[in-house]
Amino acid sequence: MANYRLKKRFGWVGILPLVMTALSCEHSADRSVTVVFWAMGNEGEYVQKLLPRFEQENPGIKVKVQQIPWTAAHEKLLTAFAGNSLPDVCQLGNTWVPEFSMLNALEDLDPWIERSDAIKPGNYFTGIWETNVIDESTFGIPWYVDTRLLYYRKDLFERAGYMRPPKTWSEWHDLSVKIKHLAGENNYAVFLPTNEWAPFVAVGLQSGSTLLKENNQYGDFSGPEFTRAFEFLMTFYKEGLAPIGVTHVTSIYQGMAEGFFSMYITGPWNIGEFRRRFPEHLKDQWMTAPLPGPVEDHPGVSLAGGSSLVLFRSSDMKAEAWKLIEYLSNVEQQVEFYGITGDLPAVREAWNDTTLSRNKYVRAFYAQLEYVVPTPKVPEWEQIAMKVQQYAESASRGRLSVKDALAALDRDVDGILEKRRWVMARGGQ
């Protein structure tokens, strides 16, 4: 009876550890935080496959991904900035980094990089890393990379007497003339659509043009370097080596397979498309190569493209968001993300994985990524790029001479940059 009274009186003591444990768990759950991550396009869907492991390794952190279409992303980001409702971490196209750093929306990542064992500038392609550096401060970490290079028909090159892709502008032109001779009047050597600005800008950069001048306040497209490059590309239209306009081509894959053209400048996303869409009997007759350049010493430079991961200054969870950036930047996750998406890894070490090193179409991209440079780091760049397309179209059709087209392009660019000059004249950046 005495034992019973003791158990009845003090039995709650036995369950006290269970109660305390339950309260502790509830308190721990209350302390978990949620990092809001905005990701664009398909990446917003695919990145979610990598996050369960991150949350497992960081039990106090949850990640909420919001997938945003690329077509709506820019406007949504600006609206969120105006409404003070930006996420903690975001995928940002590297040509957008200058705009959001100008708005003072981005966290300077240099202090975070200095304390990080996972993220160091030397882990990345120099030209890609440089896209995120504005006024000597780093505002983004490259997540995946892209650039433009040459896709071509090996068998048609060999018929023209070229057992390897052209390395110089002169070889590129010579090969094109020979392919045109073999292909006939209704076919061409290279497809250079004027609704794509990248080839014109890349070749301009190869020639040594900075595209803009005087601290990016004025256009420099009519300068001698860009003029030389622009004139070179215009010869492809004038000599019938490239079709004028885009109406002739309904499918680039069909066009190249049928020999309507033998070369096309494009990015890594088309590796999978060419594999799927090329006829079986031609599946081994296409290849990739770095762009030809003015001289033979090294490949011609191309564009530093891709997406970066940024922190917003308004975030209350920068430490947790930085852990996510570090996680997505480690080699294992870079390789896995490539396997899911086909996006090329930003981290050099990831390229040692056999899924990349044994892919014959990817090798040329690694070589080209050693020779990439950023486009001018101004918020107005995308407007300027559209103007390049406009005047490339006019010049290719003979509506304007090269001289007149580039002079008009500079006038339009100067107008686009008027606000920049006004701000800088008053001591702004």
Coordinates of N, CA, C and O in Angstrom, one line a residue, residues 110 122 131 133 144 190 360:
D110 N 32.0 39.8 -50.5 CA 33.4 39.6 -50.2 C 33.7 39.2 -48.8 O 34.5 38.3 -48.5
G122 N 39.3 31.4 -57.2 CA 40.1 30.5 -58.0 C 39.4 29.2 -58.4 O 39.9 28.5 -59.3
T131 N 32.0 38.6 -64.1 CA 30.6 39.2 -64.4 C 29.9 39.7 -63.1 O 29.0 40.5 -63.2
V133 N 31.5 41.0 -60.4 CA 32.3 42.0 -59.7 C 32.0 43.4 -60.3 O 32.2 43.6 -61.4
Y144 N 25.7 28.3 -62.6 CA 26.0 27.5 -63.8 C 26.4 28.5 -64.8 O 26.2 29.7 -64.7
V190 N 27.1 29.2 -93.3 CA 26.9 29.5 -91.9 C 25.5 30.2 -91.7 O 25.1 30.9 -92.5
K360 N 32.0 14.3 -75.5 CA 32.8 14.9 -76.5 C 32.3 16.3 -77.0 O 33.1 17.1 -77.4

